């Protein structure tokens, strides 16, 4: 089945620094990738939709200048959390859709746990 | 905006008992998907329902999509310890511009008492 990887799986950074998270589709091309965040014991909240070769579409309330998304190729999307603060600590999960299947199933990466100290 | 609610929030059952979680959307959906997330893990796709009134089965799991395409349910027969996790429904909406968005439900956390 389709596999999506994320790197790093866990990161601790100091307040004010920036962190880049990579999301890769390993065995399929992903025109569209999605970025979610999940707080402990809560549901997944869509942050933005990443489209290859174009600007990401951000959900209401998500700051585009703080959460920079780049989808430069059909297999890689990156999320950069700029000037991170403790309230940005969360579980960030990406997903990708294989448009070749015709299904709307999303394949999720293993997630990145960000802790900002 | 669109909201997807699930009940119950938590469910503790004895091993072997049945389990059901219900999902309700504030808007009509293009399709409904179900995911399972184990503790510490990421969501794993279970199934997708597209047609009004559709029912699908996967071994002990039965999924239903409501006639109005605004609600859904997941029923597990004779639960096993491997069923532990949080079950999320996710409603797919597609805008006039073709933008797709999956809105996750609030989730139901299932724990099994051996």
PDB file of C-alpha atoms in Angstrom:
ATOM      1  CA  UNK A   1       0.000   0.000   0.000  1.00  0.00           C
ATOM      2  CA  UNK A   2       0.892   3.667  -0.259  1.00  0.00           C
ATOM      3  CA  UNK A   3       3.454   4.884   2.253  1.00  0.00           C
ATOM      4  CA  UNK A   4       3.997   8.389   3.558  1.00  0.00           C
ATOM      5  CA  UNK A   5       7.021   9.227   5.672  1.00  0.00           C
ATOM      6  CA  UNK A   6       7.666  12.190   7.920  1.00  0.00           C
ATOM      7  CA  UNK A   7      10.900  13.547   9.296  1.00  0.00           C
ATOM      8  CA  UNK A   8      11.752  14.153  12.035  1.00  0.00           C
ATOM      9  CA  UNK A   9       9.493  12.001  14.184  1.00  0.00           C
ATOM     10  CA  UNK A  10      10.253  14.045  17.252  1.00  0.00           C
ATOM     11  CA  UNK A  11      11.859  17.446  17.730  1.00  0.00           C
ATOM     12  CA  UNK A  12      12.535  19.699  20.675  1.00  0.00           C
ATOM     13  CA  UNK A  13      13.426  23.300  19.971  1.00  0.00           C
ATOM     14  CA  UNK A  14      13.839  26.527  21.848  1.00  0.00           C
ATOM     15  CA  UNK A  15      11.306  29.298  21.721  1.00  0.00           C
ATOM     16  CA  UNK A  16      11.964  31.664  18.838  1.00  0.00           C
ATOM     17  CA  UNK A  17      13.643  29.141  16.568  1.00  0.00           C
ATOM     18  CA  UNK A  18      12.229  27.624  13.389  1.00  0.00           C
ATOM     19  CA  UNK A  19      11.589  23.964  12.694  1.00  0.00           C
ATOM     20  CA  UNK A  20      11.143  22.271   9.318  1.00  0.00           C
ATOM     21  CA  UNK A  21       9.107  19.086   8.963  1.00  0.00           C
ATOM     22  CA  UNK A  22       9.281  16.984   5.805  1.00  0.00           C
ATOM     23  CA  UNK A  23       6.528  14.844   4.381  1.00  0.00           C
ATOM     24  CA  UNK A  24       7.281  12.397   1.574  1.00  0.00           C
ATOM     25  CA  UNK A  25       5.153  10.045  -0.457  1.00  0.00           C
ATOM     26  CA  UNK A  26       7.417   7.044  -1.004  1.00  0.00           C
ATOM     27  CA  UNK A  27       5.696   5.007  -3.693  1.00  0.00           C
ATOM     28  CA  UNK A  28       3.254   7.335  -5.371  1.00  0.00           C
ATOM     29  CA  UNK A  29       3.006  10.872  -6.636  1.00  0.00           C
ATOM     30  CA  UNK A  30       1.023  13.223  -4.473  1.00  0.00           C
ATOM     31  CA  UNK A  31      -0.320  16.292  -6.209  1.00  0.00           C
ATOM     32  CA  UNK A  32      -2.041  17.211  -2.992  1.00  0.00           C
ATOM     33  CA  UNK A  33      -0.786  16.877   0.551  1.00  0.00           C
ATOM     34  CA  UNK A  34      -2.479  17.942   3.742  1.00  0.00           C
ATOM     35  CA  UNK A  35      -1.081  19.186   7.037  1.00  0.00           C
ATOM     36  CA  UNK A  36      -2.911  18.576  10.292  1.00  0.00           C
ATOM     37  CA  UNK A  37      -2.157  19.255  13.918  1.00  0.00           C
ATOM     38  CA  UNK A  38      -3.444  17.241  16.810  1.00  0.00           C
ATOM     39  CA  UNK A  39      -3.381  18.239  20.457  1.00  0.00           C
ATOM     40  CA  UNK A  40      -3.372  15.495  23.113  1.00  0.00           C
ATOM     41  CA  UNK A  41      -6.594  13.518  23.212  1.00  0.00           C
ATOM     42  CA  UNK A  42      -8.154  15.708  20.552  1.00  0.00           C
ATOM     43  CA  UNK A  43      -9.083  15.319  16.953  1.00  0.00           C
ATOM     44  CA  UNK A  44      -7.063  16.235  13.883  1.00  0.00           C
ATOM     45  CA  UNK A  45      -7.463  19.792  12.688  1.00  0.00           C
ATOM     46  CA  UNK A  46      -6.636  20.593   9.088  1.00  0.00           C
ATOM     47  CA  UNK A  47      -4.127  23.415   8.895  1.00  0.00           C
ATOM     48  CA  UNK A  48      -3.550  23.687   5.178  1.00  0.00           C
ATOM     49  CA  UNK A  49      -3.751  21.951   1.847  1.00  0.00           C
ATOM     50  CA  UNK A  50      -0.506  21.805  -0.058  1.00  0.00           C
ATOM     51  CA  UNK A  51      -0.650  21.716  -3.845  1.00  0.00           C
ATOM     52  CA  UNK A  52       2.396  20.863  -5.918  1.00  0.00           C
ATOM     53  CA  UNK A  53       3.681  23.863  -7.781  1.00  0.00           C
ATOM     54  CA  UNK A  54       1.284  26.371  -6.274  1.00  0.00           C
ATOM     55  CA  UNK A  55       0.561  28.182  -3.042  1.00  0.00           C
ATOM     56  CA  UNK A  56      -0.901  26.313  -0.137  1.00  0.00           C
ATOM     57  CA  UNK A  57      -4.475  26.898   0.937  1.00  0.00           C
ATOM     58  CA  UNK A  58      -4.676  27.689   4.630  1.00  0.00           C
ATOM     59  CA  UNK A  59      -7.634  27.066   6.902  1.00  0.00           C
ATOM     60  CA  UNK A  60      -9.236  29.932   8.721  1.00  0.00           C
ATOM     61  CA  UNK A  61      -7.233  30.947  11.755  1.00  0.00           C
ATOM     62  CA  UNK A  62      -3.942  29.421  10.582  1.00  0.00           C
ATOM     63  CA  UNK A  63      -1.226  32.021  10.067  1.00  0.00           C
ATOM     64  CA  UNK A  64       0.414  31.491   6.689  1.00  0.00           C
ATOM     65  CA  UNK A  65       3.476  33.500   7.685  1.00  0.00           C
ATOM     66  CA  UNK A  66       4.013  31.344  10.729  1.00  0.00           C
ATOM     67  CA  UNK A  67       3.401  27.978   9.124  1.00  0.00           C
ATOM     68  CA  UNK A  68       5.245  28.051   5.818  1.00  0.00           C
ATOM     69  CA  UNK A  69       4.376  25.287   3.400  1.00  0.00           C
ATOM     70  CA  UNK A  70       6.338  24.351   0.325  1.00  0.00           C
ATOM     71  CA  UNK A  71       5.324  21.586  -2.088  1.00  0.00           C
ATOM     72  CA  UNK A  72       8.147  21.706  -4.590  1.00  0.00           C
ATOM     73  CA  UNK A  73       7.827  18.221  -6.013  1.00  0.00           C
ATOM     74  CA  UNK A  74       5.222  15.499  -6.432  1.00  0.00           C
ATOM     75  CA  UNK A  75       6.688  13.545  -3.521  1.00  0.00           C
ATOM     76  CA  UNK A  76       7.727  16.182  -0.996  1.00  0.00           C
ATOM     77  CA  UNK A  77       5.968  18.826   1.039  1.00  0.00           C
ATOM     78  CA  UNK A  78       7.548  20.723   3.903  1.00  0.00           C
ATOM     79  CA  UNK A  79       6.050  22.597   6.829  1.00  0.00           C
ATOM     80  CA  UNK A  80       8.207  25.167   8.574  1.00  0.00           C
ATOM     81  CA  UNK A  81       7.086  26.451  11.932  1.00  0.00           C
ATOM     82  CA  UNK A  82       8.708  29.862  12.191  1.00  0.00           C
ATOM     83  CA  UNK A  83       9.540  31.578  15.464  1.00  0.00           C
ATOM     84  CA  UNK A  84       8.084  28.688  17.414  1.00  0.00           C
ATOM     85  CA  UNK A  85       6.492  29.268  20.801  1.00  0.00           C
ATOM     86  CA  UNK A  86       5.437  26.789  23.498  1.00  0.00           C
ATOM     87  CA  UNK A  87       1.809  26.982  22.329  1.00  0.00           C
ATOM     88  CA  UNK A  88       2.962  25.550  18.972  1.00  0.00           C
ATOM     89  CA  UNK A  89       3.896  22.313  20.722  1.00  0.00           C
ATOM     90  CA  UNK A  90       1.722  19.670  19.144  1.00  0.00           C
ATOM     91  CA  UNK A  91       1.616  16.566  16.994  1.00  0.00           C
ATOM     92  CA  UNK A  92       1.885  17.529  13.340  1.00  0.00           C
ATOM     93  CA  UNK A  93       0.696  14.962  10.822  1.00  0.00           C
ATOM     94  CA  UNK A  94       0.793  15.124   7.065  1.00  0.00           C
ATOM     95  CA  UNK A  95      -1.233  13.091   4.632  1.00  0.00           C
ATOM     96  CA  UNK A  96      -1.228  12.586   0.905  1.00  0.00           C
ATOM     97  CA  UNK A  97      -3.735  11.459  -1.653  1.00  0.00           C
ATOM     98  CA  UNK A  98      -2.862   9.230  -4.556  1.00  0.00           C
ATOM     99  CA  UNK A  99      -4.839  10.821  -7.376  1.00  0.00           C
ATOM    100  CA  UNK A 100      -4.053   7.855  -9.580  1.00  0.00           C
ATOM    101  CA  UNK A 101      -6.427   5.606  -7.629  1.00  0.00           C
ATOM    102  CA  UNK A 102      -9.512   7.763  -7.989  1.00  0.00           C
ATOM    103  CA  UNK A 103     -10.143   7.296  -4.264  1.00  0.00           C
ATOM    104  CA  UNK A 104     -10.280  10.123  -1.757  1.00  0.00           C
ATOM    105  CA  UNK A 105      -8.449   8.001   0.820  1.00  0.00           C
ATOM    106  CA  UNK A 106      -5.681   9.885   2.533  1.00  0.00           C
ATOM    107  CA  UNK A 107      -2.462   8.150   3.551  1.00  0.00           C
ATOM    108  CA  UNK A 108      -1.057   9.542   6.753  1.00  0.00           C
ATOM    109  CA  UNK A 109       2.535   9.942   7.784  1.00  0.00           C
ATOM    110  CA  UNK A 110       3.655   8.778  11.235  1.00  0.00           C
ATOM    111  CA  UNK A 111       3.560  12.325  12.581  1.00  0.00           C
ATOM    112  CA  UNK A 112       6.061  14.706  14.132  1.00  0.00           C
ATOM    113  CA  UNK A 113       5.868  15.554  17.788  1.00  0.00           C
ATOM    114  CA  UNK A 114       7.081  19.111  18.304  1.00  0.00           C
ATOM    115  CA  UNK A 115       7.981  20.382  21.748  1.00  0.00           C
ATOM    116  CA  UNK A 116       8.929  24.032  22.099  1.00  0.00           C
ATOM    117  CA  UNK A 117      10.707  24.911  25.337  1.00  0.00           C
TER     118      UNK A 117
ATOM    119  CA  UNK B   1     -17.970  26.124   9.209  1.00  0.00           C
ATOM    120  CA  UNK B   2     -18.597  22.433   8.891  1.00  0.00           C
ATOM    121  CA  UNK B   3     -18.671  20.455  12.110  1.00  0.00           C
ATOM    122  CA  UNK B   4     -18.487  16.716  12.565  1.00  0.00           C
ATOM    123  CA  UNK B   5     -19.447  15.338  15.952  1.00  0.00           C
ATOM    124  CA  UNK B   6     -19.072  11.837  17.279  1.00  0.00           C
ATOM    125  CA  UNK B   7     -20.658  10.104  20.217  1.00  0.00           C
ATOM    126  CA  UNK B   8     -19.741   8.719  22.586  1.00  0.00           C
ATOM    127  CA  UNK B   9     -16.446  10.400  23.353  1.00  0.00           C
ATOM    128  CA  UNK B  10     -15.258   7.385  25.318  1.00  0.00           C
ATOM    129  CA  UNK B  11     -16.418   3.793  25.471  1.00  0.00           C
ATOM    130  CA  UNK B  12     -15.180   1.070  27.773  1.00  0.00           C
ATOM    131  CA  UNK B  13     -16.395  -2.425  26.945  1.00  0.00           C
ATOM    132  CA  UNK B  14     -15.728  -5.938  28.105  1.00  0.00           C
ATOM    133  CA  UNK B  15     -13.904  -8.039  25.580  1.00  0.00           C
ATOM    134  CA  UNK B  16     -16.478  -9.783  23.455  1.00  0.00           C
ATOM    135  CA  UNK B  17     -19.107  -7.057  23.755  1.00  0.00           C
ATOM    136  CA  UNK B  18     -20.235  -4.989  20.815  1.00  0.00           C
ATOM    137  CA  UNK B  19     -19.322  -1.357  20.229  1.00  0.00           C
ATOM    138  CA  UNK B  20     -20.908   1.414  18.174  1.00  0.00           C
ATOM    139  CA  UNK B  21     -19.826   4.965  17.459  1.00  0.00           C
ATOM    140  CA  UNK B  22     -22.032   7.520  15.754  1.00  0.00           C
ATOM    141  CA  UNK B  23     -20.985  10.394  13.544  1.00  0.00           C
ATOM    142  CA  UNK B  24     -23.033  13.459  12.603  1.00  0.00           C
ATOM    143  CA  UNK B  25     -22.141  16.242  10.216  1.00  0.00           C
ATOM    144  CA  UNK B  26     -23.653  19.712  10.137  1.00  0.00           C
ATOM    145  CA  UNK B  27     -23.595  19.619   6.333  1.00  0.00           C
ATOM    146  CA  UNK B  28     -24.184  17.077   3.574  1.00  0.00           C
ATOM    147  CA  UNK B  29     -21.028  15.161   2.695  1.00  0.00           C
ATOM    148  CA  UNK B  30     -19.544  13.933  -0.572  1.00  0.00           C
ATOM    149  CA  UNK B  31     -18.333  10.884   1.268  1.00  0.00           C
ATOM    150  CA  UNK B  32     -17.505   9.707   4.753  1.00  0.00           C
ATOM    151  CA  UNK B  33     -14.291   7.996   5.725  1.00  0.00           C
ATOM    152  CA  UNK B  34     -13.380   6.137   8.879  1.00  0.00           C
ATOM    153  CA  UNK B  35      -9.932   6.022  10.430  1.00  0.00           C
ATOM    154  CA  UNK B  36      -8.449   4.238  13.432  1.00  0.00           C
ATOM    155  CA  UNK B  37      -5.663   5.730  15.494  1.00  0.00           C
ATOM    156  CA  UNK B  38      -3.843   3.600  18.013  1.00  0.00           C
ATOM    157  CA  UNK B  39      -2.338   5.322  21.082  1.00  0.00           C
ATOM    158  CA  UNK B  40       0.824   7.104  19.981  1.00  0.00           C
ATOM    159  CA  UNK B  41       0.175   6.300  16.343  1.00  0.00           C
ATOM    160  CA  UNK B  42      -1.213   7.983  13.284  1.00  0.00           C
ATOM    161  CA  UNK B  43      -4.637   7.585  11.656  1.00  0.00           C
ATOM    162  CA  UNK B  44      -5.039   4.534   9.473  1.00  0.00           C
ATOM    163  CA  UNK B  45      -7.701   4.445   6.814  1.00  0.00           C
ATOM    164  CA  UNK B  46     -10.432   1.867   7.348  1.00  0.00           C
ATOM    165  CA  UNK B  47     -13.076   2.539   4.734  1.00  0.00           C
ATOM    166  CA  UNK B  48     -14.828   5.066   2.536  1.00  0.00           C
ATOM    167  CA  UNK B  49     -18.598   5.302   2.003  1.00  0.00           C
ATOM    168  CA  UNK B  50     -19.938   7.248  -0.936  1.00  0.00           C
ATOM    169  CA  UNK B  51     -23.549   6.363  -1.631  1.00  0.00           C
ATOM    170  CA  UNK B  52     -26.582   7.379   0.356  1.00  0.00           C
ATOM    171  CA  UNK B  53     -27.652   4.507   2.630  1.00  0.00           C
ATOM    172  CA  UNK B  54     -24.505   2.511   1.849  1.00  0.00           C
ATOM    173  CA  UNK B  55     -23.508  -0.319   4.175  1.00  0.00           C
ATOM    174  CA  UNK B  56     -20.105  -1.963   4.085  1.00  0.00           C
ATOM    175  CA  UNK B  57     -18.631  -4.750   6.167  1.00  0.00           C
ATOM    176  CA  UNK B  58     -15.077  -5.633   7.030  1.00  0.00           C
ATOM    177  CA  UNK B  59     -15.026  -8.821   9.089  1.00  0.00           C
ATOM    178  CA  UNK B  60     -16.421  -7.722  12.495  1.00  0.00           C
ATOM    179  CA  UNK B  61     -16.802  -4.069  11.452  1.00  0.00           C
ATOM    180  CA  UNK B  62     -19.980  -2.710   9.869  1.00  0.00           C
ATOM    181  CA  UNK B  63     -20.112   0.810   8.461  1.00  0.00           C
ATOM    182  CA  UNK B  64     -23.242   2.713   7.459  1.00  0.00           C
ATOM    183  CA  UNK B  65     -23.796   5.995   5.655  1.00  0.00           C
ATOM    184  CA  UNK B  66     -27.077   7.751   6.293  1.00  0.00           C
ATOM    185  CA  UNK B  67     -29.693   8.380   3.651  1.00  0.00           C
ATOM    186  CA  UNK B  68     -29.175  12.136   3.883  1.00  0.00           C
ATOM    187  CA  UNK B  69     -25.385  11.700   3.728  1.00  0.00           C
ATOM    188  CA  UNK B  70     -24.985  13.616   6.974  1.00  0.00           C
ATOM    189  CA  UNK B  71     -24.461  10.795   9.433  1.00  0.00           C
ATOM    190  CA  UNK B  72     -22.659   7.517   9.724  1.00  0.00           C
ATOM    191  CA  UNK B  73     -21.968   4.739  12.174  1.00  0.00           C
ATOM    192  CA  UNK B  74     -19.348   2.126  12.870  1.00  0.00           C
ATOM    193  CA  UNK B  75     -20.318  -1.056  14.676  1.00  0.00           C
ATOM    194  CA  UNK B  76     -17.843  -3.615  15.932  1.00  0.00           C
ATOM    195  CA  UNK B  77     -19.159  -7.049  16.837  1.00  0.00           C
ATOM    196  CA  UNK B  78     -17.496  -9.069  19.598  1.00  0.00           C
ATOM    197  CA  UNK B  79     -14.686  -6.658  20.371  1.00  0.00           C
ATOM    198  CA  UNK B  80     -11.131  -7.888  20.809  1.00  0.00           C
ATOM    199  CA  UNK B  81      -8.165  -6.277  22.548  1.00  0.00           C
ATOM    200  CA  UNK B  82      -6.730  -5.393  19.140  1.00  0.00           C
ATOM    201  CA  UNK B  83      -9.692  -3.066  18.585  1.00  0.00           C
ATOM    202  CA  UNK B  84      -8.344  -0.607  21.158  1.00  0.00           C
ATOM    203  CA  UNK B  85      -7.850   2.881  19.772  1.00  0.00           C
ATOM    204  CA  UNK B  86      -9.641   6.028  18.759  1.00  0.00           C
ATOM    205  CA  UNK B  87     -12.044   5.813  15.853  1.00  0.00           C
ATOM    206  CA  UNK B  88     -12.527   8.925  13.787  1.00  0.00           C
ATOM    207  CA  UNK B  89     -15.043   9.560  11.109  1.00  0.00           C
ATOM    208  CA  UNK B  90     -14.037  12.164   8.550  1.00  0.00           C
ATOM    209  CA  UNK B  91     -16.399  13.920   6.223  1.00  0.00           C
ATOM    210  CA  UNK B  92     -15.245  14.895   2.775  1.00  0.00           C
ATOM    211  CA  UNK B  93     -16.532  18.100   1.234  1.00  0.00           C
ATOM    212  CA  UNK B  94     -15.598  19.356  -2.200  1.00  0.00           C
ATOM    213  CA  UNK B  95     -15.957  23.010  -3.085  1.00  0.00           C
ATOM    214  CA  UNK B  96     -17.189  24.395  -6.387  1.00  0.00           C
ATOM    215  CA  UNK B  97     -13.532  24.974  -7.244  1.00  0.00           C
ATOM    216  CA  UNK B  98     -12.732  21.325  -6.702  1.00  0.00           C
ATOM    217  CA  UNK B  99     -10.914  21.860  -3.433  1.00  0.00           C
ATOM    218  CA  UNK B 100     -11.317  18.878  -1.162  1.00  0.00           C
ATOM    219  CA  UNK B 101     -11.350  19.012   2.593  1.00  0.00           C
ATOM    220  CA  UNK B 102     -11.556  16.229   5.122  1.00  0.00           C
ATOM    221  CA  UNK B 103     -13.112  17.318   8.393  1.00  0.00           C
ATOM    222  CA  UNK B 104     -12.400  14.897  11.193  1.00  0.00           C
ATOM    223  CA  UNK B 105     -14.956  14.053  13.813  1.00  0.00           C
ATOM    224  CA  UNK B 106     -14.266  14.428  17.483  1.00  0.00           C
ATOM    225  CA  UNK B 107     -13.399  10.738  17.794  1.00  0.00           C
ATOM    226  CA  UNK B 108     -14.477   7.895  20.040  1.00  0.00           C
ATOM    227  CA  UNK B 109     -11.838   6.321  22.224  1.00  0.00           C
ATOM    228  CA  UNK B 110     -12.423   2.623  22.734  1.00  0.00           C
ATOM    229  CA  UNK B 111     -10.846   0.731  25.579  1.00  0.00           C
ATOM    230  CA  UNK B 112     -11.320  -2.981  26.137  1.00  0.00           C
ATOM    231  CA  UNK B 113     -11.518  -4.661  29.503  1.00  0.00           C
ATOM    232  CA  UNK B 114      -9.991  -8.133  29.091  1.00  0.00           C
TER     233      UNK B 114
END
